[in-house]
Short mmCIF file of C-alpha atoms and ligand atoms in Angstrom, two decimals:
data_model
loop_
_atom_site.label_atom_id
_atom_site.label_comp_id
_atom_site.label_asym_id
_atom_site.label_seq_id
_atom_site.Cartn_x
_atom_site.Cartn_y
_atom_site.Cartn_z
CA MET A 84 2.18 7.72 -23.75
CA PHE A 85 2.55 9.38 -20.44
CA ASN A 86 -0.43 11.08 -19.07
CA ILE A 87 1.40 13.22 -16.33
CA THR A 88 -0.99 14.44 -13.31
CA VAL A 89 1.01 15.91 -10.53
CA ARG A 90 -0.64 17.28 -7.12
CA ASP A 91 0.32 18.77 -3.88
CA THR A 92 -1.00 16.04 -1.27
CA TYR A 93 -1.43 12.00 -1.93
CA GLU A 94 -5.19 12.71 -0.88
CA GLU A 95 -5.54 14.57 -4.34
CA VAL A 96 -2.92 12.06 -6.17
CA SER A 97 -5.57 8.83 -4.80
CA ARG A 98 -9.08 10.56 -6.02
CA GLU A 99 -7.70 11.24 -9.27
CA ALA A 100 -5.92 7.97 -9.90
CA ALA A 101 -9.23 6.28 -8.61
CA GLU A 102 -11.39 8.22 -11.46
CA ILE A 103 -9.55 6.45 -13.93
CA MET A 104 -9.99 2.91 -12.27
CA LEU A 105 -13.93 3.88 -11.50
CA ASN A 106 -14.69 4.66 -15.29
CA VAL A 107 -12.85 1.16 -16.21
CA VAL A 108 -15.34 -0.58 -13.26
CA LYS A 109 -18.23 1.05 -14.07
CA GLY A 110 -17.86 1.37 -17.84
CA THR A 111 -16.65 -1.82 -18.52
CA GLU A 112 -19.06 -4.93 -18.47
CA LYS A 113 -16.69 -7.49 -16.98
CA PRO A 114 -13.79 -5.57 -16.03
CA ILE A 115 -10.26 -7.38 -15.28
CA LEU A 116 -8.12 -5.70 -13.09
CA GLY A 117 -4.82 -5.59 -12.40
CA LEU A 118 -3.90 -5.01 -8.93
CA ALA A 119 -0.52 -3.95 -6.79
CA THR A 120 0.41 -4.24 -2.92
CA GLY A 121 2.74 -1.54 -1.45
CA SER A 122 1.76 2.21 0.31
CA SER A 123 1.30 3.99 -3.22
CA PRO A 124 -1.94 2.40 -3.92
CA VAL A 125 -4.03 2.43 -0.80
CA GLY A 126 -5.49 5.63 -0.63
CA LEU A 127 -6.86 4.61 -4.66
CA TYR A 128 -8.59 0.91 -2.66
CA GLN A 129 -9.93 3.49 -0.27
CA GLU A 130 -11.73 5.90 -2.58
CA MET A 131 -12.85 2.71 -4.56
CA ILE A 132 -13.94 0.99 -1.07
CA ARG A 133 -15.79 4.63 -0.57
CA ASP A 134 -17.56 4.45 -3.71
CA HIS A 135 -18.76 0.91 -3.29
CA LYS A 136 -20.40 2.04 0.09
CA GLU A 137 -21.91 5.41 -0.98
CA ASN A 138 -22.49 4.54 -4.93
CA GLY A 139 -23.75 0.73 -4.34
CA THR A 140 -21.13 0.02 -7.37
CA SER A 141 -20.80 -3.41 -7.97
CA TYR A 142 -17.31 -6.15 -8.15
CA LYS A 143 -19.50 -8.85 -8.44
CA ASP A 144 -18.60 -9.30 -12.11
CA ILE A 145 -15.12 -8.17 -11.63
CA ILE A 146 -11.86 -10.92 -11.88
CA THR A 147 -8.69 -9.77 -10.30
CA PHE A 148 -5.08 -10.55 -10.74
CA ASN A 149 -2.30 -9.11 -8.73
CA LEU A 150 1.70 -8.70 -9.37
CA ASP A 151 3.42 -10.62 -6.72
CA GLU A 152 4.02 -12.17 -3.82
CA TYR A 153 6.65 -13.23 -1.68
CA CYS A 154 7.95 -16.61 -1.60
CA ASP A 155 9.13 -17.65 1.83
CA ILE A 156 5.54 -16.69 4.08
CA PRO A 157 2.10 -18.48 4.41
CA LYS A 158 -0.39 -16.78 2.14
CA ASP A 159 -2.27 -16.15 5.70
CA HIS A 160 1.19 -14.64 7.07
CA GLU A 161 0.50 -10.81 8.21
CA GLN A 162 2.80 -9.32 5.60
CA SER A 163 1.63 -11.71 2.89
CA TYR A 164 0.08 -9.81 -0.36
CA TRP A 165 -2.59 -11.73 -0.17
CA THR A 166 -3.39 -11.01 3.32
CA PHE A 167 -2.70 -7.08 2.64
CA MET A 168 -5.26 -7.20 -0.58
CA HIS A 169 -7.84 -8.54 1.73
CA GLU A 170 -7.26 -5.74 4.21
CA ASN A 171 -7.19 -2.73 2.22
CA LEU A 172 -9.57 -3.27 -0.42
CA PHE A 173 -11.43 -7.22 -1.20
CA ASN A 174 -12.51 -7.61 2.34
CA GLU A 175 -14.66 -4.22 1.88
CA LEU A 176 -15.98 -4.86 -1.50
CA ASP A 177 -18.79 -7.60 -3.37
CA CYS A 178 -15.83 -9.32 -5.16
CA PRO A 179 -16.70 -13.42 -5.41
CA GLU A 180 -13.13 -14.93 -3.74
CA GLU A 181 -13.17 -17.09 -6.84
CA ASN A 182 -12.45 -13.92 -9.11
CA ILE A 183 -9.51 -13.17 -7.48
CA HIS A 184 -5.86 -14.59 -7.86
CA VAL A 185 -2.49 -13.62 -6.27
CA PRO A 186 0.05 -15.68 -6.81
CA ALA A 187 0.89 -18.54 -4.78
CA GLY A 188 4.10 -17.62 -2.51
CA ASN A 189 4.28 -20.70 -0.59
CA LEU A 190 4.45 -23.80 -2.76
CA GLU A 191 7.16 -26.93 -3.41
CA ASP A 192 7.44 -26.21 -6.92
CA GLU A 193 7.51 -22.21 -7.76
CA GLU A 194 8.86 -22.71 -11.17
CA GLN A 195 5.24 -24.39 -12.11
CA ALA A 196 3.89 -22.47 -10.04
CA CYS A 197 5.19 -19.17 -12.52
CA VAL A 198 3.53 -20.75 -15.26
CA ASP A 199 0.16 -21.76 -14.05
CA TYR A 200 -0.10 -18.04 -13.16
CA GLU A 201 1.14 -16.83 -16.18
CA THR A 202 -1.10 -19.23 -17.96
CA GLU A 203 -4.49 -18.09 -16.49
CA LEU A 204 -3.56 -14.01 -16.31
CA ALA A 205 -3.05 -14.57 -20.52
CA LYS A 206 -6.60 -15.97 -20.95
CA TYR A 207 -7.93 -12.46 -19.91
CA SER A 208 -7.05 -9.09 -21.39
CA VAL A 209 -6.34 -6.80 -18.66
CA ASP A 210 -8.25 -3.60 -18.38
CA VAL A 211 -6.22 -1.91 -16.12
CA GLN A 212 -2.91 -2.30 -14.28
CA VAL A 213 -2.46 -0.64 -10.78
CA LEU A 214 1.32 0.06 -10.32
CA GLY A 215 3.62 1.37 -7.64
CA ILE A 216 7.83 1.65 -8.40
CA GLY A 217 10.97 0.75 -6.20
CA SER A 218 13.22 2.95 -5.13
CA ASP A 219 15.59 1.29 -7.80
CA GLY A 220 12.91 1.30 -10.21
CA HIS A 221 11.12 -1.99 -10.10
CA ILE A 222 7.76 -2.57 -10.90
CA ALA A 223 6.05 -5.10 -9.84
CA PHE A 224 8.99 -7.51 -8.11
CA ASN A 225 10.72 -6.95 -11.19
CA GLU A 226 14.15 -5.87 -10.19
CA PRO A 227 16.76 -4.01 -12.39
CA GLY A 228 18.02 -6.43 -14.92
CA THR A 229 15.40 -8.12 -15.53
CA PRO A 230 14.53 -8.55 -19.05
CA PHE A 231 11.84 -6.55 -20.79
CA ASP A 232 10.96 -10.07 -22.36
CA SER A 233 9.92 -11.71 -19.09
CA LEU A 234 6.64 -13.25 -17.89
CA THR A 235 5.73 -14.77 -14.39
CA HIS A 236 8.92 -15.99 -12.65
CA LEU A 237 11.09 -15.96 -9.41
CA MET A 238 13.01 -13.09 -8.35
CA GLU A 239 15.71 -12.97 -5.70
CA LEU A 240 14.98 -9.26 -4.00
CA THR A 241 17.61 -6.76 -3.76
CA GLU A 242 19.22 -5.44 -0.56
CA GLN A 243 17.54 -2.34 -1.22
CA THR A 244 13.95 -3.59 -1.73
CA ARG A 245 14.38 -5.91 1.32
CA ARG A 246 15.65 -2.32 2.99
CA ASP A 247 12.71 -0.51 2.38
CA ASN A 248 10.13 -3.38 3.03
CA ALA A 249 11.39 -3.85 6.13
CA ARG A 250 9.79 -1.30 7.45
CA PHE A 251 6.69 -4.18 7.58
CA PHE A 252 8.24 -6.68 9.26
CA LEU A 253 9.11 -5.59 12.87
CA ASP A 254 11.23 -7.36 16.01
CA GLU A 255 9.62 -7.67 19.42
CA ASN A 256 11.24 -3.96 20.15
CA GLY A 257 8.98 -2.60 17.16
CA ASP A 258 12.24 -1.79 14.94
CA PRO A 259 12.59 -3.01 11.40
CA ASP A 260 13.95 -6.50 10.82
CA MET A 261 15.71 -7.52 7.72
CA ASP A 262 16.15 -11.36 9.32
CA GLN A 263 12.24 -11.14 8.45
CA VAL A 264 11.93 -9.81 4.68
CA PRO A 265 11.69 -12.69 2.63
CA LYS A 266 14.75 -12.99 0.04
CA PHE A 267 12.49 -14.04 -2.90
CA ALA A 268 9.27 -13.14 -4.59
CA ILE A 269 6.98 -14.41 -7.63
CA THR A 270 6.29 -12.01 -10.34
CA GLN A 271 4.53 -10.75 -12.86
CA GLY A 272 7.31 -10.10 -15.64
CA LEU A 273 7.77 -6.61 -17.36
CA ALA A 274 6.22 -7.85 -20.70
CA SER A 275 2.96 -9.95 -18.70
CA ILE A 276 2.67 -6.08 -17.06
CA MET A 277 2.69 -3.93 -20.25
CA ARG A 278 -0.22 -6.24 -22.19
CA ALA A 279 -3.11 -4.54 -19.75
CA LYS A 280 -4.68 -2.21 -21.79
CA LYS A 281 -4.24 1.14 -19.66
CA ILE A 282 -1.88 1.09 -16.64
CA ILE A 283 -2.17 3.91 -13.56
CA MET A 284 1.12 3.94 -11.89
CA ILE A 285 1.33 6.13 -8.52
CA ALA A 286 4.27 7.64 -7.12
CA THR A 287 5.01 9.85 -4.03
CA GLY A 288 7.50 11.03 -2.08
CA LEU A 289 11.43 11.96 -2.35
CA ASN A 290 12.39 8.33 -2.54
CA LYS A 291 10.93 8.28 -5.73
CA ALA A 292 12.33 10.60 -7.48
CA ASP A 293 15.18 9.59 -9.50
CA ALA A 294 13.59 6.04 -10.00
CA VAL A 295 10.26 8.61 -11.86
CA TYR A 296 12.97 10.52 -13.77
CA GLY A 297 15.00 7.24 -14.86
CA MET A 298 10.85 5.86 -16.06
CA LEU A 299 9.99 9.02 -17.71
CA LYS A 300 12.84 10.57 -18.89
CA GLY A 301 15.69 7.74 -18.57
CA PRO A 302 16.95 5.61 -21.37
CA LYS A 303 14.67 2.87 -21.47
CA THR A 304 16.69 0.58 -19.64
CA GLU A 305 16.67 -3.18 -18.33
CA ASP A 306 18.93 -1.44 -15.41
CA CYS A 307 15.34 0.98 -14.66
CA PRO A 308 12.50 -1.87 -15.03
CA ALA A 309 10.09 0.71 -15.08
CA SER A 310 11.61 2.40 -18.13
CA ILE A 311 9.74 -0.17 -20.45
CA LEU A 312 6.16 1.53 -19.72
CA GLN A 313 7.66 4.48 -22.32
CA ASP A 314 6.66 1.31 -24.49
CA HIS A 315 3.11 1.31 -23.43
CA PRO A 316 0.16 3.26 -25.13
CA GLU A 317 -1.75 4.55 -22.14
CA VAL A 318 0.21 5.16 -19.12
CA TYR A 319 -1.44 7.28 -16.50
CA VAL A 320 1.22 8.82 -13.95
CA PHE A 321 -0.17 10.18 -10.64
CA LEU A 322 2.86 12.10 -8.58
CA ASP A 323 3.28 13.97 -5.50
CA ASN A 324 5.64 17.46 -6.39
CA ASP A 325 8.31 15.47 -4.23
CA ALA A 326 8.58 12.29 -6.56
CA ALA A 327 7.71 14.73 -9.47
CA SER A 328 11.17 16.80 -8.37
CA LYS A 329 13.67 15.46 -10.43
CA LEU A 330 11.56 16.18 -13.55
C1 GLP B 639 6.86 -4.06 -3.35
C2 GLP B 639 5.81 -4.21 -4.68
C3 GLP B 639 5.65 -3.03 -5.73
C4 GLP B 639 5.97 -1.69 -5.23
C5 GLP B 639 7.06 -1.13 -4.20
C6 GLP B 639 6.94 0.10 -3.96
O1 GLP B 639 8.20 -4.21 -3.87
N1 GLP B 639 6.25 -5.36 -4.88
O2 GLP B 639 4.62 -3.69 -6.28
O3 GLP B 639 5.71 -0.89 -5.97
O4 GLP B 639 6.34 -1.89 -3.12
O5 GLP B 639 6.09 0.26 -2.95
P1 GLP B 639 5.68 1.75 -1.72
O6 GLP B 639 4.32 1.49 -2.51
O7 GLP B 639 5.16 0.94 -0.29
O8 GLP B 639 6.24 2.56 -1.88
#
Protein backbone atom coordinates (compact mmCIF):
# COMPACT_ATOMS: atom_id res chain seq x y z
CA MET A 1 0.00 0.00 0.00
CA PHE A 2 1.49 3.33 -1.10
CA ASN A 3 1.11 6.56 0.84
CA ILE A 4 2.30 9.19 -1.67
CA THR A 5 3.47 12.71 -0.80
CA VAL A 6 4.48 15.17 -3.54
CA ARG A 7 6.29 18.38 -2.55
CA ASP A 8 7.89 21.32 -4.37
CA THR A 9 11.39 21.04 -2.98
CA TYR A 10 13.93 18.42 -1.93
CA GLU A 11 14.09 20.08 1.51
CA GLU A 12 10.36 19.52 2.10
CA VAL A 13 10.61 15.94 0.83
CA SER A 14 13.51 15.27 3.21
CA ARG A 15 11.80 16.90 6.19
CA GLU A 16 8.60 14.90 5.79
CA ALA A 17 10.45 11.65 5.18
CA ALA A 18 12.39 12.36 8.38
CA GLU A 19 9.14 12.58 10.36
CA ILE A 20 8.38 8.93 9.55
CA MET A 21 11.95 7.90 10.41
CA LEU A 22 12.09 9.88 13.66
CA ASN A 23 8.74 8.51 14.83
CA VAL A 24 10.21 5.02 14.51
CA VAL A 25 13.51 5.98 16.18
CA LYS A 26 11.77 7.71 19.09
CA GLY A 27 8.90 5.26 19.44
CA THR A 28 10.76 1.94 19.32
CA GLU A 29 12.85 0.53 22.16
CA LYS A 30 15.64 -0.93 20.01
CA PRO A 31 14.97 0.28 16.48
CA ILE A 32 16.31 -1.69 13.55
CA LEU A 33 16.97 0.70 10.67
CA GLY A 34 17.47 -0.29 7.03
CA LEU A 35 19.58 2.37 5.34
CA ALA A 36 20.39 3.32 1.77
CA THR A 37 23.07 5.27 -0.07
CA GLY A 38 22.77 7.56 -3.09
CA SER A 39 21.98 11.26 -3.13
CA SER A 40 18.25 10.81 -2.47
CA PRO A 41 18.40 10.07 1.31
CA VAL A 42 21.13 12.63 2.15
CA GLY A 43 18.58 15.30 3.16
CA LEU A 44 16.78 12.80 5.39
CA TYR A 45 20.09 11.92 7.06
CA GLN A 46 20.79 15.62 7.61
CA GLU A 47 17.44 15.95 9.38
CA MET A 48 18.30 12.96 11.61
CA ILE A 49 21.65 14.57 12.49
CA ARG A 50 19.99 17.93 13.19
CA ASP A 51 17.41 16.28 15.44
CA HIS A 52 20.14 14.33 17.25
CA LYS A 53 22.15 17.51 17.90
CA GLU A 54 19.19 19.73 18.79
CA ASN A 55 16.95 17.30 20.67
CA GLY A 56 19.46 14.74 21.89
CA THR A 57 17.67 11.79 20.27
CA SER A 58 19.92 8.84 21.00
CA TYR A 59 21.09 6.22 18.51
CA LYS A 60 22.96 4.13 21.10
CA ASP A 61 20.45 1.30 20.89
CA ILE A 62 19.81 1.24 17.16
CA ILE A 63 21.03 -1.48 14.85
CA THR A 64 21.47 -0.63 11.18
CA PHE A 65 21.64 -2.69 8.02
CA ASN A 66 22.67 -1.12 4.74
CA LEU A 67 21.35 -2.36 1.44
CA ASP A 68 24.42 -2.82 -0.69
CA GLU A 69 28.10 -2.23 -1.41
CA TYR A 70 30.36 -2.10 -4.47
CA CYS A 71 32.50 -5.18 -4.96
CA ASP A 72 35.76 -4.18 -6.49
CA ILE A 73 36.83 -1.28 -4.27
CA PRO A 74 38.19 -1.42 -0.70
CA LYS A 75 35.91 -0.61 2.26
CA ASP A 76 37.75 2.66 2.95
CA HIS A 77 37.63 3.83 -0.71
CA GLU A 78 36.21 7.36 -0.86
CA GLN A 79 33.24 6.10 -2.92
CA SER A 80 32.50 2.92 -0.96
CA TYR A 81 29.07 2.83 0.60
CA TRP A 82 30.75 2.17 3.98
CA THR A 83 32.54 5.53 3.62
CA PHE A 84 29.39 7.23 2.33
CA MET A 85 27.35 6.13 5.34
CA HIS A 86 30.00 7.21 7.83
CA GLU A 87 30.45 10.61 6.19
CA ASN A 88 26.76 11.31 5.69
CA LEU A 89 25.31 9.87 8.90
CA PHE A 90 27.14 7.59 11.32
CA ASN A 91 30.05 9.92 12.19
CA GLU A 92 27.53 12.50 13.39
CA LEU A 93 25.43 10.20 15.60
CA ASP A 94 26.15 8.25 18.80
CA CYS A 95 25.61 4.92 17.09
CA PRO A 96 28.10 2.21 18.21
CA GLU A 97 30.24 0.94 15.32
CA GLU A 98 29.46 -2.69 16.21
CA ASN A 99 25.74 -2.05 15.60
CA ILE A 100 26.37 -0.96 12.00
CA HIS A 101 26.11 -3.49 9.18
CA VAL A 102 27.24 -2.71 5.64
CA PRO A 103 27.79 -5.65 3.28
CA ALA A 104 31.47 -6.42 2.69
CA GLY A 105 32.14 -6.09 -1.00
CA ASN A 106 35.84 -6.74 -1.03
CA LEU A 107 36.21 -10.34 0.06
CA GLU A 108 37.81 -13.38 -1.49
CA ASP A 109 34.59 -15.36 -1.26
CA GLU A 110 31.75 -13.04 -2.18
CA GLU A 111 29.15 -15.82 -2.42
CA GLN A 112 29.81 -16.69 1.23
CA ALA A 113 29.68 -12.97 2.12
CA CYS A 114 26.16 -12.86 0.65
CA VAL A 115 25.01 -15.84 2.71
CA ASP A 116 26.59 -14.41 5.89
CA TYR A 117 24.96 -11.00 5.40
CA GLU A 118 21.53 -12.48 4.74
CA THR A 119 21.85 -14.75 7.78
CA GLU A 120 22.70 -11.83 10.05
CA LEU A 121 19.91 -9.66 8.58
CA ALA A 122 17.35 -12.44 8.99
CA LYS A 123 17.96 -12.48 12.76
CA TYR A 124 16.27 -9.07 12.95
CA SER A 125 13.09 -7.47 11.78
CA VAL A 126 13.76 -4.12 10.12
CA ASP A 127 11.39 -1.47 11.53
CA VAL A 128 11.88 1.00 8.70
CA GLN A 129 13.80 0.70 5.44
CA VAL A 130 14.99 3.74 3.48
CA LEU A 131 15.07 3.34 -0.31
CA GLY A 132 15.97 5.37 -3.38
CA ILE A 133 15.26 4.24 -6.90
CA GLY A 134 17.54 3.92 -9.92
CA SER A 135 16.50 5.49 -13.22
CA ASP A 136 15.95 1.92 -14.54
CA GLY A 137 13.65 1.08 -11.60
CA HIS A 138 16.25 -0.74 -9.51
CA ILE A 139 16.15 -0.70 -5.71
CA ALA A 140 19.34 -1.31 -3.73
CA PHE A 141 21.37 -2.86 -6.58
CA ASN A 142 18.63 -5.20 -7.81
CA GLU A 143 18.73 -4.49 -11.51
CA PRO A 144 15.85 -5.23 -13.93
CA GLY A 145 15.34 -9.00 -14.24
CA THR A 146 16.28 -9.76 -10.62
CA PRO A 147 13.86 -12.39 -9.26
CA PHE A 148 11.29 -11.09 -6.80
CA ASP A 149 12.23 -13.92 -4.40
CA SER A 150 15.94 -12.98 -4.34
CA LEU A 151 17.95 -12.78 -1.11
CA THR A 152 21.35 -11.08 -0.68
CA HIS A 153 23.30 -11.75 -3.87
CA LEU A 154 25.98 -10.55 -6.25
CA MET A 155 24.81 -8.30 -9.06
CA GLU A 156 26.48 -7.22 -12.26
CA LEU A 157 25.58 -3.56 -12.68
CA THR A 158 23.93 -2.38 -15.89
CA GLU A 159 25.55 0.14 -18.19
CA GLN A 160 22.80 2.64 -17.27
CA THR A 161 23.43 2.31 -13.52
CA ARG A 162 27.19 2.59 -14.00
CA ARG A 163 26.67 5.70 -16.16
CA ASP A 164 24.31 7.22 -13.54
CA ASN A 165 26.91 6.62 -10.82
CA ALA A 166 29.92 7.76 -12.87
CA ARG A 167 29.40 11.29 -11.51
CA PHE A 168 31.00 10.08 -8.27
CA PHE A 169 34.08 8.55 -9.96
CA LEU A 170 36.07 11.40 -11.46
CA ASP A 171 39.28 11.46 -13.47
CA GLU A 172 42.11 13.96 -12.90
CA ASN A 173 40.20 16.63 -14.88
CA GLY A 174 37.13 16.21 -12.69
CA ASP A 175 35.14 14.42 -15.41
CA PRO A 176 33.07 11.24 -14.84
CA ASP A 177 35.27 8.21 -15.52
CA MET A 178 33.33 5.06 -16.42
CA ASP A 179 36.49 2.94 -16.12
CA GLN A 180 36.61 3.58 -12.39
CA VAL A 181 32.96 2.64 -11.75
CA PRO A 182 32.73 -0.85 -10.23
CA LYS A 183 31.03 -3.53 -12.34
CA PHE A 184 29.70 -5.68 -9.51
CA ALA A 185 27.95 -5.12 -6.20
CA ILE A 186 26.68 -7.17 -3.29
CA THR A 187 23.06 -6.30 -2.56
CA GLN A 188 20.16 -7.31 -0.38
CA GLY A 189 17.64 -9.10 -2.57
CA LEU A 190 14.09 -7.99 -3.28
CA ALA A 191 12.65 -10.53 -0.84
CA SER A 192 15.09 -9.33 1.85
CA ILE A 193 13.89 -5.73 1.40
CA MET A 194 10.21 -6.70 1.40
CA ARG A 195 10.48 -8.09 4.97
CA ALA A 196 10.87 -4.54 6.39
CA LYS A 197 7.82 -3.42 8.37
CA LYS A 198 7.74 0.08 6.85
CA ILE A 199 9.48 1.54 3.80
CA ILE A 200 10.40 5.16 3.06
CA MET A 201 11.01 5.69 -0.67
CA ILE A 202 12.53 9.00 -1.78
CA ALA A 203 12.76 10.02 -5.45
CA THR A 204 13.37 13.45 -6.91
CA GLY A 205 14.22 14.78 -10.34
CA LEU A 206 12.99 14.24 -13.89
CA ASN A 207 15.33 11.30 -14.54
CA LYS A 208 13.34 9.29 -11.97
CA ALA A 209 9.88 10.01 -13.45
CA ASP A 210 9.66 6.85 -15.61
CA ALA A 211 10.93 4.60 -12.81
CA VAL A 212 8.46 6.18 -10.36
CA TYR A 213 5.62 5.57 -12.81
CA GLY A 214 6.71 1.94 -13.21
CA MET A 215 6.88 1.45 -9.45
CA LEU A 216 3.47 2.96 -8.68
CA LYS A 217 1.34 2.50 -11.77
CA GLY A 218 3.08 0.01 -14.04
CA PRO A 219 2.55 -3.74 -14.14
CA LYS A 220 4.16 -5.71 -11.31
CA THR A 221 7.11 -7.12 -13.18
CA GLU A 222 10.73 -8.09 -12.58
CA ASP A 223 11.56 -5.69 -15.45
CA CYS A 224 10.88 -2.90 -12.94
CA PRO A 225 12.24 -4.20 -9.62
CA ALA A 226 10.62 -1.37 -7.62
CA SER A 227 7.17 -2.55 -8.77
CA ILE A 228 7.45 -5.32 -6.14
CA LEU A 229 6.64 -2.59 -3.60
CA GLN A 230 3.02 -2.70 -4.88
CA ASP A 231 2.73 -5.78 -2.64
CA HIS A 232 4.18 -4.16 0.49
CA PRO A 233 1.69 -3.15 3.21
CA GLU A 234 3.27 0.19 4.20
CA VAL A 235 5.35 2.24 1.76
CA TYR A 236 5.70 6.01 2.26
CA VAL A 237 6.69 7.54 -1.09
CA PHE A 238 8.13 11.06 -1.09
CA LEU A 239 8.46 12.75 -4.49
CA ASP A 240 9.14 16.18 -5.89
CA ASN A 241 7.04 17.50 -8.77
CA ASP A 242 9.55 16.33 -11.40
CA ALA A 243 9.68 12.74 -10.15
CA ALA A 244 5.86 12.74 -9.99
CA SER A 245 5.43 14.33 -13.43
CA LYS A 246 4.39 11.12 -15.24
CA LEU A 247 1.80 9.97 -12.69
C1 LIG B 1 22.50 3.35 -6.42
C2 LIG B 1 22.13 2.71 -5.09
C3 LIG B 1 20.64 2.74 -4.86
C4 LIG B 1 20.11 4.15 -5.10
C5 LIG B 1 20.39 4.56 -6.52
C6 LIG B 1 19.87 5.94 -6.85
O1 LIG B 1 22.30 2.50 -7.47
N1 LIG B 1 22.58 1.35 -5.01
O2 LIG B 1 20.36 2.32 -3.53
O3 LIG B 1 18.74 4.19 -4.85
O4 LIG B 1 21.81 4.55 -6.69
O5 LIG B 1 20.79 6.91 -6.42
P1 LIG B 1 20.49 8.44 -6.28
O6 LIG B 1 19.66 8.60 -5.06
O7 LIG B 1 21.85 9.08 -6.13
O8 LIG B 1 19.79 8.86 -7.51
